[in-house]
């Protein structure tokens, strides 16, 4: 147990870096920013695994050792417990008056009837009973030690479940625009993380079509703009099966062959068309803009790398309910009541295809400059759905429509059921250990000058606030004692009697 406690302390200590430093599985961008701000120690921290503490070998070593230590504590206790369960209650002590609670008195029954009445009363109170000659011994509360063992065993099972889940779990996120689909394939994810033992073959084959996304907001004066309804109407096809219509709501995930699909975000995707100076369509389709505030002021970029003779890039804001006042352009309501785009334009020489990934949410401005009018003014404009803007170089941008996008989180945590079950068992074990009172009672009938005399006594094997004295007097009464004399021993004799 001492080793287990030391390992628990070690586990708490090695978890501290995970709270102080950004962790790559949770916030990879913050990890990159931290490393850029602290180049002197970044490589050392990376080598030590401090940016993925909970997935590092040394953290795993500590909790695996803790698991082994807990098992080493539990197995001997189980053997001792099983032996104690098989053994009959302890024999009656010689001096019952030295117990924490005792009572004596003359019985109105015969010796045999007094012992029979005491035995029957003890069995009705769910005591295990042992009768030896002129005395009866009884004990109950075996579930207390069972609760202790269950609690420690549950802790070990929880560590096993955490390790299992860490090794085999996966979680991915993908943004899907209305009218588009997503297949459960690694190449389809925008962000993906998995355990060391995960394999792509573990992904369940299914496809989800997002037909529509419904968002409703409070329009009254109280809590105006607060979210009221977020629902995604989707079709799901298992493998090559036929699609079926289902709905995904917040906190009500779709479960597909054990894989959970959660709805975790949404926003707007303006549908635009970019035509280059040659009259060719350089880009056409929805573009995901990211919300920046509660009124869904959304930031995004439109890229037209195939435009000729020059590359075209657009950077701006989508405002669902747009106004322009002394604070500038802003949205005053999260729903699309008066949507507009506010855009500026960047242009430059065509770029070579390098194959290097590039964020779709930011515009790389190396080699680009802002487009200007013949008078030298920077080109900026606002545009509403159904409108088009002709640009000074002969290109144009049309704002055709807008759609909603939804962010789906697809995850599978195979060991989570074991973790949850272990927590439930641990709580049950703790309740048993807290509320079950191990108690021993004895009664002896001896011959006295006035007839058979009953001696009863009892002790608790754990701290207990009430009930022991009542049980002792009740036991004496069951043995035929009408007026028992109670005796309360000093607490100092309890350990001595327990040893005896």
Coordinates of N, CA and C in Angstrom, one line a residue, residues 289-415:
X289 N -16.7 30.2 -43.8 CA -16.3 31.4 -43.0 C -16.4 31.0 -41.6
X290 N -15.4 31.4 -40.8 CA -15.4 31.0 -39.3 C -16.0 32.1 -38.5
X291 N -17.0 31.8 -37.6 CA -17.6 32.8 -36.7 C -16.5 33.4 -35.7
X292 N -16.7 34.7 -35.5 CA -15.7 35.4 -34.6 C -16.4 35.9 -33.3
X293 N -17.8 35.9 -33.3 CA -18.4 36.4 -32.1 C -19.8 35.8 -32.0
X294 N -20.6 36.2 -31.0 CA -21.9 35.6 -30.8 C -22.9 35.9 -31.9
X295 N -22.7 37.0 -32.6 CA -23.6 37.4 -33.7 C -23.1 36.8 -35.1
X296 N -22.2 35.9 -35.0 CA -21.7 35.2 -36.2 C -21.0 36.1 -37.2
X297 N -20.4 37.2 -36.8 CA -19.5 37.9 -37.7 C -18.4 36.9 -38.1
X298 N -18.3 36.6 -39.3 CA -17.5 35.4 -39.8 C -16.4 35.9 -40.7
X299 N -15.2 35.3 -40.5 CA -14.0 35.7 -41.2 C -13.7 34.5 -42.2
X300 N -13.3 34.9 -43.4 CA -12.9 33.8 -44.4 C -12.1 34.4 -45.5
X301 N -11.6 33.5 -46.4 CA -10.9 33.9 -47.6 C -11.4 33.1 -48.8
X302 N -11.4 33.7 -49.9 CA -11.7 33.1 -51.2 C -10.5 33.0 -52.1
X303 N -10.1 31.9 -52.5 CA -8.9 31.7 -53.3 C -9.2 31.2 -54.7
X304 N -8.6 31.9 -55.6 CA -8.7 31.5 -57.0 C -7.4 31.3 -57.7
X305 N -6.7 30.2 -57.3 CA -5.3 30.0 -57.8 C -5.2 29.8 -59.3
X306 N -6.3 29.4 -59.9 CA -6.3 29.2 -61.4 C -6.7 30.4 -62.2
X307 N -6.9 31.5 -61.5 CA -7.2 32.8 -62.3 C -5.9 33.2 -63.1
X308 N -6.2 33.7 -64.3 CA -5.1 34.2 -65.2 C -5.5 35.5 -65.8
X309 N -4.6 36.4 -65.9 CA -3.1 36.2 -65.9 C -2.5 36.2 -64.5
X310 N -3.3 36.7 -63.5 CA -2.8 36.8 -62.1 C -3.6 36.0 -61.1
X311 N -2.9 35.6 -60.1 CA -3.6 34.9 -58.9 C -4.5 35.9 -58.3
X312 N -5.7 35.4 -57.8 CA -6.7 36.3 -57.1 C -7.0 35.7 -55.8
X313 N -7.0 36.5 -54.8 CA -7.4 36.1 -53.4 C -8.3 37.2 -52.8
X314 N -9.3 36.8 -52.1 CA -10.3 37.7 -51.5 C -10.3 37.4 -50.0
X315 N -10.3 38.4 -49.2 CA -10.3 38.3 -47.7 C -11.3 39.2 -47.2
X316 N -12.2 38.7 -46.3 CA -13.2 39.6 -45.8 C -14.1 39.0 -44.7
X317 N -15.2 39.6 -44.5 CA -16.2 39.2 -43.4 C -17.5 38.9 -44.1
X318 N -18.2 37.9 -43.5 CA -19.6 37.6 -43.8 C -20.4 38.0 -42.6
X319 N -21.3 39.0 -42.8 CA -22.2 39.4 -41.7 C -23.6 39.0 -41.9
X320 N -24.1 38.1 -41.1 CA -25.5 37.5 -41.3 C -26.6 38.6 -41.3
X321 N -26.4 39.5 -40.3 CA -27.4 40.7 -40.3 C -26.5 41.9 -40.2
X322 N -26.2 42.5 -41.4 CA -25.2 43.5 -41.5 C -25.8 44.9 -41.3
X323 N -25.0 45.7 -40.6 CA -25.2 47.1 -40.5 C -23.9 47.8 -40.5
X324 N -23.9 49.1 -40.9 CA -22.7 49.9 -40.9 C -23.0 51.2 -40.1
X325 N -22.4 51.3 -39.0 CA -22.6 52.5 -38.1 C -21.3 53.1 -37.7
X326 N -21.3 53.9 -36.6 CA -20.1 54.5 -36.1 C -19.1 53.5 -35.7
X327 N -19.5 52.3 -35.4 CA -18.6 51.2 -35.0 C -18.0 50.4 -36.2
X328 N -18.5 50.8 -37.4 CA -18.1 50.1 -38.6 C -19.0 49.0 -39.0
X329 N -18.6 48.2 -40.0 CA -19.5 47.0 -40.4 C -19.5 46.0 -39.3
X330 N -20.7 45.5 -39.0 CA -20.9 44.5 -37.9 C -22.2 43.8 -38.1
X331 N -22.3 42.6 -37.5 CA -23.6 41.9 -37.5 C -24.2 42.1 -36.1
X332 N -25.6 42.3 -36.2 CA -26.3 42.6 -35.0 C -27.2 41.4 -34.6
X333 N -27.2 40.3 -35.3 CA -28.1 39.2 -35.0 C -27.4 38.0 -35.7
X334 N -27.5 36.8 -35.0 CA -26.8 35.6 -35.5 C -27.4 35.0 -36.7
X335 N -28.7 35.2 -36.9 CA -29.4 34.6 -38.1 C -29.2 35.5 -39.3
X336 N -29.3 34.9 -40.5 CA -29.1 35.6 -41.8 C -30.3 36.3 -42.2
X337 N -30.5 37.5 -41.6 CA -31.7 38.3 -41.9 C -31.3 39.3 -43.0
X338 N -30.1 39.8 -43.0 CA -29.6 40.8 -44.1 C -28.2 40.5 -44.3
X339 N -27.9 39.4 -45.0 CA -26.4 39.0 -45.1 C -25.7 39.8 -46.1
X340 N -24.4 40.1 -45.9 CA -23.6 40.8 -46.8 C -22.1 40.4 -46.6
X341 N -21.4 40.5 -47.7 CA -19.9 40.2 -47.7 C -19.2 41.6 -47.7
X342 N -18.2 41.7 -46.9 CA -17.3 42.9 -46.9 C -15.9 42.4 -47.3
X343 N -15.4 42.8 -48.4 CA -14.2 42.1 -49.1 C -13.2 43.1 -49.5
X344 N -11.9 42.7 -49.3 CA -10.8 43.3 -50.0 C -10.1 42.3 -50.9
X345 N -9.3 42.7 -51.9 CA -8.8 41.9 -53.0 C -7.3 41.9 -53.0
X346 N -6.7 40.7 -53.1 CA -5.2 40.6 -53.3 C -4.9 39.9 -54.6
X347 N -3.8 40.3 -55.2 CA -3.5 39.7 -56.5 C -2.0 39.7 -56.6
X348 N -1.5 38.8 -57.5 CA -0.1 38.6 -57.7 C 0.2 37.6 -58.8
X349 N 1.4 37.3 -59.1 CA 1.8 36.3 -60.2 C 1.2 34.9 -59.8
X350 N 0.9 34.1 -60.8 CA 0.5 32.8 -60.5 C 1.5 32.0 -59.7
X351 N 1.1 31.1 -58.8 CA 2.0 30.4 -58.0 C 2.2 29.0 -58.5
X352 N 3.4 28.5 -58.3 CA 3.8 27.1 -58.7 C 3.1 26.2 -57.7
X353 N 2.7 25.0 -58.3 CA 2.1 24.0 -57.4 C 3.3 23.2 -56.7
X354 N 3.3 23.3 -55.4 CA 4.4 22.7 -54.6 C 3.9 21.4 -53.9
X355 N 2.6 21.2 -53.8 CA 2.1 20.1 -53.0 C 2.0 20.3 -51.5
X356 N 2.5 21.4 -51.1 CA 2.5 21.7 -49.6 C 1.1 22.1 -49.2
X357 N 0.7 21.6 -48.0 CA -0.7 21.9 -47.6 C -0.8 23.4 -47.2
X358 N -1.9 24.0 -47.4 CA -2.1 25.4 -47.0 C -3.5 25.6 -46.4
X359 N -3.6 26.4 -45.4 CA -4.9 26.5 -44.7 C -5.9 27.2 -45.6
X360 N -7.1 26.6 -45.5 CA -8.2 27.2 -46.3 C -8.9 28.4 -45.6
X361 N -8.4 28.7 -44.4 CA -9.0 29.8 -43.6 C -8.1 31.0 -43.6
X362 N -7.0 31.0 -44.2 CA -6.1 32.2 -44.2 C -5.5 32.3 -45.5
X363 N -5.1 33.5 -45.9 CA -4.5 33.8 -47.2 C -3.0 34.1 -47.0
X364 N -2.2 33.3 -47.7 CA -0.8 33.5 -47.7 C -0.5 34.6 -48.6
X365 N 0.1 35.7 -48.1 CA 0.2 37.0 -48.9 C 1.6 37.2 -49.4
X366 N 2.4 36.2 -49.3 CA 3.8 36.3 -49.9 C 3.6 36.5 -51.5
X367 N 4.2 37.5 -52.0 CA 4.2 37.8 -53.4 C 2.9 38.4 -53.9
X368 N 2.0 38.7 -53.0 CA 0.7 39.4 -53.3 C 0.7 40.8 -52.9
X369 N -0.1 41.6 -53.5 CA -0.4 43.0 -53.1 C -1.9 43.3 -53.3
X370 N -2.3 44.2 -52.5 CA -3.7 44.6 -52.6 C -4.0 45.3 -53.9
X371 N -5.2 44.9 -54.5 CA -5.6 45.5 -55.8 C -6.0 46.9 -55.5
X372 N -5.7 47.8 -56.5 CA -6.0 49.2 -56.3 C -6.7 49.7 -57.6
X373 N -7.5 50.7 -57.4 CA -8.2 51.4 -58.5 C -7.2 52.2 -59.3
X374 N -7.5 52.6 -60.5 CA -6.6 53.5 -61.3 C -6.2 54.7 -60.6
X375 N -7.0 55.2 -59.6 CA -6.7 56.3 -58.8 C -5.7 56.0 -57.7
X376 N -5.4 54.7 -57.5 CA -4.5 54.3 -56.4 C -5.2 53.9 -55.1
X377 N -6.5 53.9 -55.1 CA -7.2 53.5 -53.8 C -7.3 51.9 -53.7
X378 N -7.2 51.5 -52.5 CA -7.3 50.0 -52.2 C -8.7 49.6 -52.5
X379 N -8.9 48.5 -53.2 CA -10.2 48.0 -53.6 C -10.8 47.3 -52.4
X380 N -11.9 47.8 -51.9 CA -12.7 47.1 -50.9 C -14.2 47.4 -51.3
X381 N -15.1 46.4 -51.0 CA -16.5 46.6 -51.4 C -17.3 45.7 -50.5
X382 N -18.6 46.0 -50.5 CA -19.6 45.2 -49.8 C -20.6 44.7 -50.9
X383 N -21.1 43.5 -50.6 CA -21.9 42.9 -51.7 C -22.9 42.0 -51.0
X384 N -24.1 42.0 -51.5 CA -25.3 41.2 -51.0 C -25.5 40.0 -51.9
X385 N -26.3 39.0 -51.4 CA -26.6 37.9 -52.3 C -27.3 38.3 -53.6
X386 N -26.9 37.7 -54.7 CA -27.5 38.1 -56.0 C -26.8 39.2 -56.7
X387 N -25.8 39.8 -56.1 CA -25.0 40.9 -56.7 C -23.7 40.4 -57.2
X388 N -23.1 41.2 -58.1 CA -21.7 40.9 -58.6 C -21.0 42.2 -58.7
X389 N -19.7 42.1 -58.5 CA -18.8 43.3 -58.5 C -17.7 43.1 -59.6
X390 N -17.6 44.1 -60.5 CA -16.5 44.1 -61.5 C -15.3 44.8 -60.9
X391 N -14.2 44.1 -61.0 CA -12.9 44.6 -60.4 C -12.1 45.4 -61.5
X392 N -11.2 46.2 -61.1 CA -10.4 47.1 -62.0 C -9.6 46.3 -63.0
X393 N -9.2 45.1 -62.7 CA -8.4 44.3 -63.7 C -9.2 43.5 -64.7
X394 N -10.5 43.7 -64.6 CA -11.4 43.0 -65.6 C -12.0 41.7 -65.0
X395 N -11.6 41.3 -63.8 CA -12.2 40.1 -63.1 C -13.5 40.5 -62.4
X396 N -14.2 39.6 -61.9 CA -15.4 39.9 -61.1 C -15.6 38.8 -60.0
X397 N -16.4 39.3 -59.1 CA -16.9 38.4 -58.0 C -18.4 38.5 -57.8
X398 N -19.1 37.4 -57.9 CA -20.5 37.4 -57.7 C -20.8 36.6 -56.4
X399 N -21.7 37.2 -55.6 CA -22.2 36.6 -54.4 C -23.5 35.9 -54.7
X400 N -23.5 34.6 -55.0 CA -24.6 33.9 -55.5 C -25.7 33.5 -54.5
X401 N -25.2 33.1 -53.3 CA -26.1 32.6 -52.3 C -25.3 32.3 -51.0
X402 N -25.9 31.8 -50.0 CA -25.2 31.4 -48.8 C -25.9 30.1 -48.3
X403 N -25.0 29.3 -47.7 CA -25.5 28.0 -47.0 C -24.9 28.0 -45.6
X404 N -25.5 27.1 -44.8 CA -24.9 26.8 -43.5 C -24.0 25.6 -43.6
X405 N -23.0 25.6 -42.8 CA -22.1 24.5 -42.6 C -22.2 24.0 -41.2
X406 N -21.9 22.7 -41.0 CA -22.0 22.1 -39.7 C -20.6 21.4 -39.4
X407 N -20.2 21.4 -38.2 CA -18.9 20.7 -37.8 C -19.3 19.4 -37.1
X408 N -18.9 18.3 -37.6 CA -19.2 17.0 -37.0 C -17.9 16.5 -36.3
X409 N -18.1 15.9 -35.2 CA -17.0 15.2 -34.5 C -17.3 13.7 -34.5
X410 N -16.5 12.9 -35.1 CA -16.6 11.5 -35.2 C -15.6 10.8 -34.3
X411 N -16.1 10.0 -33.4 CA -15.2 9.4 -32.4 C -15.6 8.0 -32.0
X412 N -14.6 7.3 -31.6 CA -14.8 5.9 -31.1 C -13.9 5.7 -29.9
X413 N -14.4 5.4 -28.7 CA -13.6 5.2 -27.5 C -14.0 3.9 -27.0
X414 N -13.3 2.8 -27.4 CA -13.7 1.5 -27.1 C -13.6 1.1 -25.6
X415 N -12.7 1.8 -24.9 CA -12.5 1.5 -23.5 C -13.3 2.4 -22.5

